[in-house]
CSV table of C-alpha atoms and ligand atoms in Angstrom, one decimal:
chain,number,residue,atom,x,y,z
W,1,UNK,CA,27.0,124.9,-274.5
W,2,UNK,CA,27.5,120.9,-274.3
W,3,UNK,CA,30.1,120.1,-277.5
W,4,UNK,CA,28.6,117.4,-279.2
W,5,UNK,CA,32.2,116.6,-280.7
W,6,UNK,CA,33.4,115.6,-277.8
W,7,UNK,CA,34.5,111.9,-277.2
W,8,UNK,CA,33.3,109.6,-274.2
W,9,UNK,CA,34.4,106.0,-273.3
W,10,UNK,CA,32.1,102.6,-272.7
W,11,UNK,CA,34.6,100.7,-270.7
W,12,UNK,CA,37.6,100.8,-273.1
W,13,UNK,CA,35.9,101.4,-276.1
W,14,UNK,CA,36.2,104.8,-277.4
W,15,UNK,CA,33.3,107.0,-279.3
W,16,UNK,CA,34.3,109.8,-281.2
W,17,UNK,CA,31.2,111.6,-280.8
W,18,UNK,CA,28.2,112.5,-278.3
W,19,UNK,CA,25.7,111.3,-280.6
W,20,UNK,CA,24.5,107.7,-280.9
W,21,UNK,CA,22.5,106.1,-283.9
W,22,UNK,CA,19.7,104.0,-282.6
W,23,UNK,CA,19.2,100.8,-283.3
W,24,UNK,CA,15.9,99.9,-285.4
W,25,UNK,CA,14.1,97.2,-286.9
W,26,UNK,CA,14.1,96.9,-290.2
W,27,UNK,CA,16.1,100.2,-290.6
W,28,UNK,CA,19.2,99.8,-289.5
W,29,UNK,CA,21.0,97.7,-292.3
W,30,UNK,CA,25.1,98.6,-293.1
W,31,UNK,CA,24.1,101.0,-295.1
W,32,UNK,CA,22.0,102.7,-292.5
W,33,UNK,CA,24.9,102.6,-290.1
W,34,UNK,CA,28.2,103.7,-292.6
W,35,UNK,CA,26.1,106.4,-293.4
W,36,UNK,CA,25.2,107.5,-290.2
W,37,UNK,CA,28.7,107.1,-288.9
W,38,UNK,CA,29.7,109.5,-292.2
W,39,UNK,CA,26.9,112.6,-290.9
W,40,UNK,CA,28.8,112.3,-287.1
W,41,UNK,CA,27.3,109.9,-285.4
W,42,UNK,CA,30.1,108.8,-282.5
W,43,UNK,CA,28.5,104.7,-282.1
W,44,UNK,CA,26.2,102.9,-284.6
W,45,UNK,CA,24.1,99.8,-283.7
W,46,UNK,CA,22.5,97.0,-285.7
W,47,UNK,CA,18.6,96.4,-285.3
W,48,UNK,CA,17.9,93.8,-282.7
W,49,UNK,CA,19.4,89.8,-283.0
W,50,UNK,CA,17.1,87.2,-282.0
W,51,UNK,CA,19.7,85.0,-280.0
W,52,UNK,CA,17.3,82.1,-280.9
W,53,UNK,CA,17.7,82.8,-284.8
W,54,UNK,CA,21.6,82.9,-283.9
W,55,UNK,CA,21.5,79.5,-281.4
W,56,UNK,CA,19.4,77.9,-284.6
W,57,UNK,CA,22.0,79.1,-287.4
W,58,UNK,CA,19.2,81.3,-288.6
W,59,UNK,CA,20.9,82.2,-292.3
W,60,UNK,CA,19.0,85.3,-292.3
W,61,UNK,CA,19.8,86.2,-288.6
W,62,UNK,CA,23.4,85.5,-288.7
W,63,UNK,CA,23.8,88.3,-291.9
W,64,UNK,CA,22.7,90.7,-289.4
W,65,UNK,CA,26.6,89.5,-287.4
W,66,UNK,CA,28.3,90.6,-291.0
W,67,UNK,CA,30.4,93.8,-289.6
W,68,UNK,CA,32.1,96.6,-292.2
W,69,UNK,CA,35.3,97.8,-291.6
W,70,UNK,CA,34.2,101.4,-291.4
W,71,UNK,CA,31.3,101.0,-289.0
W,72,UNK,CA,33.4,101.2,-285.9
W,73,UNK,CA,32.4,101.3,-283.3
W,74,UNK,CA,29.5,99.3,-283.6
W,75,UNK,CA,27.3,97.6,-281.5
W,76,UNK,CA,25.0,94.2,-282.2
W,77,UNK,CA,22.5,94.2,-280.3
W,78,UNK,CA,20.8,91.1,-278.9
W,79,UNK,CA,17.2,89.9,-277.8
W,80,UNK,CA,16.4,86.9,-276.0
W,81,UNK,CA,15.5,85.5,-272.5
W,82,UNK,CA,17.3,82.9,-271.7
W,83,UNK,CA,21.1,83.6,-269.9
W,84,UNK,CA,23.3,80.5,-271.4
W,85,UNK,CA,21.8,80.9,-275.2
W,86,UNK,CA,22.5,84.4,-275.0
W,87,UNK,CA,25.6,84.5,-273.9
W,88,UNK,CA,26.4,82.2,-276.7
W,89,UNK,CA,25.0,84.2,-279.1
W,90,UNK,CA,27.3,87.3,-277.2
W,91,UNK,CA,30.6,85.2,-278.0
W,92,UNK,CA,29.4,85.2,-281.7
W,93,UNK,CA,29.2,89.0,-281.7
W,94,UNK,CA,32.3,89.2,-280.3
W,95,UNK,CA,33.7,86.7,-283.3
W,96,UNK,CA,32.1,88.5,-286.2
W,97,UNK,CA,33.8,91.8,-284.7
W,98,UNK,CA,31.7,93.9,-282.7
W,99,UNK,CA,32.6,96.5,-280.3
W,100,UNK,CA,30.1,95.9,-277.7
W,101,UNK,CA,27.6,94.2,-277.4
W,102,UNK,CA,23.6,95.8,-276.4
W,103,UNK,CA,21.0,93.7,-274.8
W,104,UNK,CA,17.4,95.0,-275.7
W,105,UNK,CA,15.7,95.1,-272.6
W,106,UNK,CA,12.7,97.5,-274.5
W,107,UNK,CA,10.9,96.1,-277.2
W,108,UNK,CA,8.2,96.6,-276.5
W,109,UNK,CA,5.9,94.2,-279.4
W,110,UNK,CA,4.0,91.6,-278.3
W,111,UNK,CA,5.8,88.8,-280.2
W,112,UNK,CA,9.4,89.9,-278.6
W,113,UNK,CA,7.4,90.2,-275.2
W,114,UNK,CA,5.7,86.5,-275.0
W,115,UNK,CA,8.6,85.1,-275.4
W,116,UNK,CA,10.2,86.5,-271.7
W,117,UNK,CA,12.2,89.2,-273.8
W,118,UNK,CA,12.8,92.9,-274.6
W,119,UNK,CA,10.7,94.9,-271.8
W,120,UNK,CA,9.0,92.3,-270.0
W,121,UNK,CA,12.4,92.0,-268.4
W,122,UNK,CA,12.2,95.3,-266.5
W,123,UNK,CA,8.9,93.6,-264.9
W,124,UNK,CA,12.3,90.8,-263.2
W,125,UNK,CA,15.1,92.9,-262.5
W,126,UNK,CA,16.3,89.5,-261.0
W,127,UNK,CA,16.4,87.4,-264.0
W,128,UNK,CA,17.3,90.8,-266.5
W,129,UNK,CA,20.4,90.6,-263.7
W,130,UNK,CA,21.1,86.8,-264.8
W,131,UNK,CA,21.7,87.8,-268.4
W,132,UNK,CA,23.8,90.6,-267.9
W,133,UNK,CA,25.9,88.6,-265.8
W,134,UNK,CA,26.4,85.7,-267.9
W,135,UNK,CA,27.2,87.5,-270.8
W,136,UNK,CA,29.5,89.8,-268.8
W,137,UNK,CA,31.1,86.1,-267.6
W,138,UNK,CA,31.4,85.1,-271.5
W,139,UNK,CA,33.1,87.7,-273.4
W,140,UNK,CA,35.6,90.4,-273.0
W,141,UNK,CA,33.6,93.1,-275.0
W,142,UNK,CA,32.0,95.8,-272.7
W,143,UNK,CA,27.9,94.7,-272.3
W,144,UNK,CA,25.6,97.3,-273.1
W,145,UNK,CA,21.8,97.4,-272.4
W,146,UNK,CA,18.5,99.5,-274.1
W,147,UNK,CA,16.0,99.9,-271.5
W,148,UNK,CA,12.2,101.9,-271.5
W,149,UNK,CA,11.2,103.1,-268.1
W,150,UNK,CA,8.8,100.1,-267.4
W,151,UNK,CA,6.2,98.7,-268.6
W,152,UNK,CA,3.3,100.5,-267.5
W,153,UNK,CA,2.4,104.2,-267.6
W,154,UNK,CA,4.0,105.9,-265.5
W,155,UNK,CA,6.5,103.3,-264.1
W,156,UNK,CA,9.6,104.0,-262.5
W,157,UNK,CA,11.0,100.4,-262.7
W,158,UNK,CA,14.0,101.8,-265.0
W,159,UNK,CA,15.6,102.9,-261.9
W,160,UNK,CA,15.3,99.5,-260.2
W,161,UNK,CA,16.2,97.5,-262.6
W,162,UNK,CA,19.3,99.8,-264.6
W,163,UNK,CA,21.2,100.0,-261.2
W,164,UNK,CA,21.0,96.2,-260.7
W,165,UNK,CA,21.7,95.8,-264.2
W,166,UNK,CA,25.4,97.9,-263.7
W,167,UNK,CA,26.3,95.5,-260.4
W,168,UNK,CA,25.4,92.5,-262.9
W,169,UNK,CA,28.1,94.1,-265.4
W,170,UNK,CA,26.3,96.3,-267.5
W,171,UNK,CA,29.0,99.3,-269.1
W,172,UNK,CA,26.2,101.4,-270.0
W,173,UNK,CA,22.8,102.0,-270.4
W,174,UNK,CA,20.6,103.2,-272.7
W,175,UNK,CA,17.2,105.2,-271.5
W,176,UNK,CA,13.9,105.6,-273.8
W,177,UNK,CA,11.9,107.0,-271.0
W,178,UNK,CA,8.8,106.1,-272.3
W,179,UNK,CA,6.5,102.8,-271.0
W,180,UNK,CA,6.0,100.0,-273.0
W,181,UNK,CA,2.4,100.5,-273.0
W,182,UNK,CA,2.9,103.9,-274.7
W,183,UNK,CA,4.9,102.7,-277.6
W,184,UNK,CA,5.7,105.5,-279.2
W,185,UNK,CA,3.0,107.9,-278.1
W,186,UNK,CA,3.3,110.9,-275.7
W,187,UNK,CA,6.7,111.9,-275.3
W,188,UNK,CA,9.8,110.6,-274.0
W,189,UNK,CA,10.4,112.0,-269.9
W,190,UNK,CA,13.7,112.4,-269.7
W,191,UNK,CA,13.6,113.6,-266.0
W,192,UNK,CA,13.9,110.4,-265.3
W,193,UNK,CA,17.5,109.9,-267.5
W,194,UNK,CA,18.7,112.2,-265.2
W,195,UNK,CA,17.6,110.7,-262.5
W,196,UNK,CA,19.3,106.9,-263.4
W,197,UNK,CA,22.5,109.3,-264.4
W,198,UNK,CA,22.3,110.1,-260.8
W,199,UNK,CA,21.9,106.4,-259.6
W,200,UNK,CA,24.8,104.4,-261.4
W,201,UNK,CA,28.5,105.4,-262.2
W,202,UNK,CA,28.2,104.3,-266.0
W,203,UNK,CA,27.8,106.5,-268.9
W,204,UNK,CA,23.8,107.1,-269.7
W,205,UNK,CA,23.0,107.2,-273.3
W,206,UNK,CA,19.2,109.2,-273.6
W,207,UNK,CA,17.0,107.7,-276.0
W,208,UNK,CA,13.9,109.5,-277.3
W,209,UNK,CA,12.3,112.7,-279.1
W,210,UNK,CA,16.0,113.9,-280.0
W,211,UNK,CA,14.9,115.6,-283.6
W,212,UNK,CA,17.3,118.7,-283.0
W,213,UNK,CA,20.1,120.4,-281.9
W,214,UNK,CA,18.7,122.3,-279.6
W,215,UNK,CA,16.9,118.9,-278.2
W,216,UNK,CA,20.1,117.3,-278.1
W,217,UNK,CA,21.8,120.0,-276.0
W,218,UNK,CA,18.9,120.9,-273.4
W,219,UNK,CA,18.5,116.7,-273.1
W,220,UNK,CA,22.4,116.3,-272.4
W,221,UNK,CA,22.7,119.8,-270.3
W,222,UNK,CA,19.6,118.7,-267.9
W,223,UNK,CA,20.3,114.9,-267.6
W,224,UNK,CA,24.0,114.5,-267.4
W,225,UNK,CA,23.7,112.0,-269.9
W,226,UNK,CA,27.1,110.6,-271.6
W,227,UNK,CA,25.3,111.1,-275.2
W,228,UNK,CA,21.6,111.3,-276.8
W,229,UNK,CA,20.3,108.9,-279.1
W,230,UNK,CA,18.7,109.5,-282.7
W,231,UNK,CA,16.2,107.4,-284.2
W,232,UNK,CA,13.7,108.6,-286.4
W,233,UNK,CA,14.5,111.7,-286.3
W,234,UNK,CA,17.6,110.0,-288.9
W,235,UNK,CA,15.1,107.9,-291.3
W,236,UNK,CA,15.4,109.5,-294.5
W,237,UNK,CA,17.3,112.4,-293.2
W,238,UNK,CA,20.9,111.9,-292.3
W,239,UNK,CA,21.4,115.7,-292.1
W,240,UNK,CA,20.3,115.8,-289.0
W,241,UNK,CA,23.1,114.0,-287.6
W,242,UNK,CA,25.1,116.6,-288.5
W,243,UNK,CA,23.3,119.2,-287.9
W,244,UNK,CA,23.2,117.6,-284.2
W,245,UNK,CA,26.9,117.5,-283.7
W,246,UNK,CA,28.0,121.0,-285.8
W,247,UNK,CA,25.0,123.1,-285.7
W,248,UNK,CA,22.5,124.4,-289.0
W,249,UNK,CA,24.2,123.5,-291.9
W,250,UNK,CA,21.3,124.8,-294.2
W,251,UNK,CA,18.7,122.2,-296.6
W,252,UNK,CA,20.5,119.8,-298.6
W,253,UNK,CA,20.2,120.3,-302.0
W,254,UNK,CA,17.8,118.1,-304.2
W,255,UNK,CA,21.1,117.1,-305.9
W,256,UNK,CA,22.4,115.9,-302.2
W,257,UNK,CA,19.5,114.1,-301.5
W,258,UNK,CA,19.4,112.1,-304.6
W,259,UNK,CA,23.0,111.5,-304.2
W,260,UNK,CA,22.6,109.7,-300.5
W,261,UNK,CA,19.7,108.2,-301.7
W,262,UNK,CA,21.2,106.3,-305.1
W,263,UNK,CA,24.3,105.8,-302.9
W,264,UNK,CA,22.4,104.0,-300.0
W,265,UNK,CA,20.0,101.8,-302.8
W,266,UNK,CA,23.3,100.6,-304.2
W,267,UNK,CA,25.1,99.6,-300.7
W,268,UNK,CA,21.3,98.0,-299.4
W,269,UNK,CA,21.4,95.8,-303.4
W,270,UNK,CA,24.6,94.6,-302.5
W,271,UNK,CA,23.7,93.6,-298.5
W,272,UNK,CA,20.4,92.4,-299.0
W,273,UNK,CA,20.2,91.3,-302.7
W,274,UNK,CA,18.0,92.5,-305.0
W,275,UNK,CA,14.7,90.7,-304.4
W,276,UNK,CA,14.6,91.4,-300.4
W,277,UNK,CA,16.2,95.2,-301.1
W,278,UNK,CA,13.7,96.1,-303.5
W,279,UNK,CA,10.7,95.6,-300.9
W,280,UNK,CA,12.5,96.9,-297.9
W,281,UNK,CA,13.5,100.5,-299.4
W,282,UNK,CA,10.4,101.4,-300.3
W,283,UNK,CA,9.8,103.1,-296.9
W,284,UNK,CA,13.1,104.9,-297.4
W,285,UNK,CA,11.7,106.7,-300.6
W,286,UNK,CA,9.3,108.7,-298.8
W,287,UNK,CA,11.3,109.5,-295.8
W,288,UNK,CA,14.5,110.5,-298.3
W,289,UNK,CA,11.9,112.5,-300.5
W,290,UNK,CA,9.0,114.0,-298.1
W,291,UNK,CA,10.1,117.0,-295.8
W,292,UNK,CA,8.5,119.1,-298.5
W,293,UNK,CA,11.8,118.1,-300.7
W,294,UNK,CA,9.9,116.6,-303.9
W,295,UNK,CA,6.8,116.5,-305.2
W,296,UNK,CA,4.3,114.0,-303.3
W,297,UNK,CA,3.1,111.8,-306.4
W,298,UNK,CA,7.1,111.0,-307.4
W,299,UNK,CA,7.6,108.4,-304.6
W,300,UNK,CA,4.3,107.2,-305.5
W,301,UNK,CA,5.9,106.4,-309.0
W,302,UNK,CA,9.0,105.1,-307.6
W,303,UNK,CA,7.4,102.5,-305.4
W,304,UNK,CA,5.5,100.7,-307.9
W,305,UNK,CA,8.9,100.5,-310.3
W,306,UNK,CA,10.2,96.9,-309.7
W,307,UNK,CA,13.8,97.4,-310.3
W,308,UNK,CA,15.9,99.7,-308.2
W,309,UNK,CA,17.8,100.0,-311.3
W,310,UNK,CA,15.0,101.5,-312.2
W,311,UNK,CA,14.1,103.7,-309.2
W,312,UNK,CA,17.9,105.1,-309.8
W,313,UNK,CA,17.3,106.0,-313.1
W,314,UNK,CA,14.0,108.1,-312.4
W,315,UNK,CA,15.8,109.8,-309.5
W,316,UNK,CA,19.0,110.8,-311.2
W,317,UNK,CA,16.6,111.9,-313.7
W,318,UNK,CA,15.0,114.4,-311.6
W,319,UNK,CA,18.0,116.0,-310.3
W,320,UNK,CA,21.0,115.4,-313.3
W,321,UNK,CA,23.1,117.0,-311.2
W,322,UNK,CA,23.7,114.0,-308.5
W,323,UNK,CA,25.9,111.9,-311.0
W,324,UNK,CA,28.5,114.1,-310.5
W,325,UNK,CA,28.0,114.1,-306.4
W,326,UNK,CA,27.7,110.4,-306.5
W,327,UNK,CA,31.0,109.7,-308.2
W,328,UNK,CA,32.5,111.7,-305.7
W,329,UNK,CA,30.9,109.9,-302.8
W,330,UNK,CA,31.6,106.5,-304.5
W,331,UNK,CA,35.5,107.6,-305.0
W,332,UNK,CA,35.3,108.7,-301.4
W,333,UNK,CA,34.1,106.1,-299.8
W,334,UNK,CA,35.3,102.6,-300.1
W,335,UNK,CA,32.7,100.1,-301.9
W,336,UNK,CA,31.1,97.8,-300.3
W,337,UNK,CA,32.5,94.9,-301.1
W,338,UNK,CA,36.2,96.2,-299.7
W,339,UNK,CA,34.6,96.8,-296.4
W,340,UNK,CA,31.9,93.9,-295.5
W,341,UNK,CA,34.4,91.7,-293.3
W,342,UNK,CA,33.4,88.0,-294.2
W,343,UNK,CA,32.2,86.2,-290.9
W,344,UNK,CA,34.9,83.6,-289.2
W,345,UNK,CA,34.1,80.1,-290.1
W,346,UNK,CA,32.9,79.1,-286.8
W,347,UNK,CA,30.0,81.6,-287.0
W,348,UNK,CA,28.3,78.9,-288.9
W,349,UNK,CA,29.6,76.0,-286.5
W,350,UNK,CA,30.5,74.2,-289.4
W,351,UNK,CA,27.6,74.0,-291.0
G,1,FMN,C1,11.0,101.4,-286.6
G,1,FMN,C2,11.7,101.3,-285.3
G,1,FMN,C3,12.4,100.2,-284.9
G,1,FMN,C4,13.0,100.1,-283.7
G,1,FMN,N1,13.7,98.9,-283.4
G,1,FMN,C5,14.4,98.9,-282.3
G,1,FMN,C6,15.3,97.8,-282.0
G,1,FMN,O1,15.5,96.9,-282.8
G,1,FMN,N2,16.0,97.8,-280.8
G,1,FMN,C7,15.8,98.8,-279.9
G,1,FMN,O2,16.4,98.8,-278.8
G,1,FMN,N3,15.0,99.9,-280.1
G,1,FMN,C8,14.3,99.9,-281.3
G,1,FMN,N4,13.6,101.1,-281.5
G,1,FMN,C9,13.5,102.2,-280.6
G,1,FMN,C10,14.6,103.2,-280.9
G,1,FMN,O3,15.9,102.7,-280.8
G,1,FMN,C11,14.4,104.5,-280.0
G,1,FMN,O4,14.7,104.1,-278.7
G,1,FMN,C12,13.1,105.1,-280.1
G,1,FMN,O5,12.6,105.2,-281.5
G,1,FMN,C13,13.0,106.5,-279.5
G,1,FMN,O6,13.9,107.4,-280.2
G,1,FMN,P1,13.5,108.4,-281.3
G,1,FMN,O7,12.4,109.3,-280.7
G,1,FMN,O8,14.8,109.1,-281.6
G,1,FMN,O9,13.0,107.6,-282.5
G,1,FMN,C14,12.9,101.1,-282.8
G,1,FMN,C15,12.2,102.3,-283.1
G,1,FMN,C16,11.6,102.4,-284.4
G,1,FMN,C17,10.8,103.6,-284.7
């Protein structure tokens, strides 16, 4: 049996665990990261960084560089096409903290693609080596890059283009077997993980259809990976994560769920403010409260409330008992606001 507990190393960079949370748009916020780093996850990473956003002093793109204290390690992950603006962009991960920095070679949506980044890269292994290497050139933190296995059905371009990637610098690599073209339908090959393992001395981190335990174990037994990745197997449901690393740990308790719930609406007010959090946690509502855990037309009531004082009210209302869980957590865990390093001055340039 592979022990999930078990730490690995990306260049110097140690990771406690053998299970990494994925990075995802419009998911994977602070909150969404210090809590998967609580359930066991070894290495969190922030949702892709458009390096234009960040060459542009995007204000919105450069909160996505604000690092807490307790999500270490943590990755930032980048997207982009051109070397010298990325690697610009690397050196400002590096300043606001980060412990490596991922490249998004993946994406695979249109508006990411047209621009020359996220998977159309596997399509020129020569200019996806260019970015790795000027970013490796630039900063001292180990480079990191998300790949899918090409962009066509049935592609094997991963294996071209990961191995060139690891001469150009790369640390580590991150595979989501599946084409661009599938998106996210069929299912995730990880034959071919094993077969990049194989190919390249860096650690392999398998991305894709990890919903289990068992999943985890027969994915890192079969494909030598270094570690599997979670992704939405974690929306809603950070029980998993520990139920990846340790093994069944049982339901959680409507009281439990309430609990993370309230706790993560808090910490998402406080990063995102209340206008912008109030939109974006909607989704989180039904993936916190489906699974069968409360009754269907509840979320529907919560997602029409305007306040997420409100929302908090209504769900500590429907399981009483979570006050008592949430002070605990809240005494545990240090607030927000002690954590949330404030970026270096020069993250702005002066501006
Ligand atoms: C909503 C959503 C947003 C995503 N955003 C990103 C992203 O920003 N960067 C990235 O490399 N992958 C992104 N992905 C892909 C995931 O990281 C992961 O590789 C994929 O979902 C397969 O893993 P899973 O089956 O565990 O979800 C995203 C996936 C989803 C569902």
């Amino acid at each position: 049996m592979v022990d999930l507990r078990e730490s690995w190393s990306i260049g110097p960079v140690e990771i406690p665990t053998r299970l990494v949370l994925a990075p995802m748009a419009g998911v994977s916020v602070q909150a969404f990261r210090r809590q998967g780093r609580r359930f066991g996850a070894g290495l969190v990473c922030s949702e892709m960084v458009s390096c234009a956003g960040i060459e542009h002093r995007n204000e919105r793109t450069l909160g996505y560089l604000r690092v807490a204290a307790d999500e270490h390690p943590l990755a930032i992950q980048l997207f982009g096409s051109e070397p010298e603006t990325m690697a610009e962009a690397a050196q400002m991960v590096e300043a606001a903290g980060a412990d490596l920095v991922d490249l998004n070679f993946g994406c695979p949506v249109k508006k990411v693609t047209k621009t020359g980044a996220g998977a159309t890269l596997l399509d020129d292994p020569d200019h996806a080596a260019r970015i790795v290497s000027a970013i490796a050139d630039a900063v001292e933190l180990p480079v990191s890059v998300k790949l899918r296995r090409g962009l066509r059905d049935g592609s094997r371009d991963c294996l071209v283009v990961g191995p060139r990637l690891v001469e150009a610098g790369a640390a580590s690599l991150t595979l989501h077997p599946r084409s661009a073209q599938q998106m996210y339908t069929g299912s995730a090959d990880h034959s071919l993980t094993a077969e990049l393992v194989s190919l390249v001395d860096v650690p392999v981190v398998a991305s894709g259809d990890i919903t289990s335990r068992a999943k985890a174990q027969a994915v890192l037994a079969t494909s030598g990976a270094a570690a599997v990745m979670v992704g939405r197997a974690a929306q809603g449901n950070p029980w998993v994560l520990e139920e990846i690393v340790d093994g069944p740990r049982g339901e959680p308790s409507r009281e439990e769920i309430v609990a993370e719930l309230v706790l993560f609406i808090r910490e998402t007010v406080r990063e995102l403010g209340e206008r912008r959090a109030s939109g974006f946690l909607k989704k989180f509502y039904g993936w916190y409260l489906g699974h069968g855990r409360f009754p269907r037309p509840f979320k529907q009531e919560l997602v029409v409330l305007d306040s997420t004082e409100e929302v908090e009210r209504r769900l500590i209302a429907a399981a009483p008992g979570s006050l008592e869980l949430i002070e605990q957590l809240e005494a545990e865990i240090p607030s927000g606001d002690d954590v949330t390093l404030e970026l270096p001055i020069s993250i702005y340039g002066g501006g």
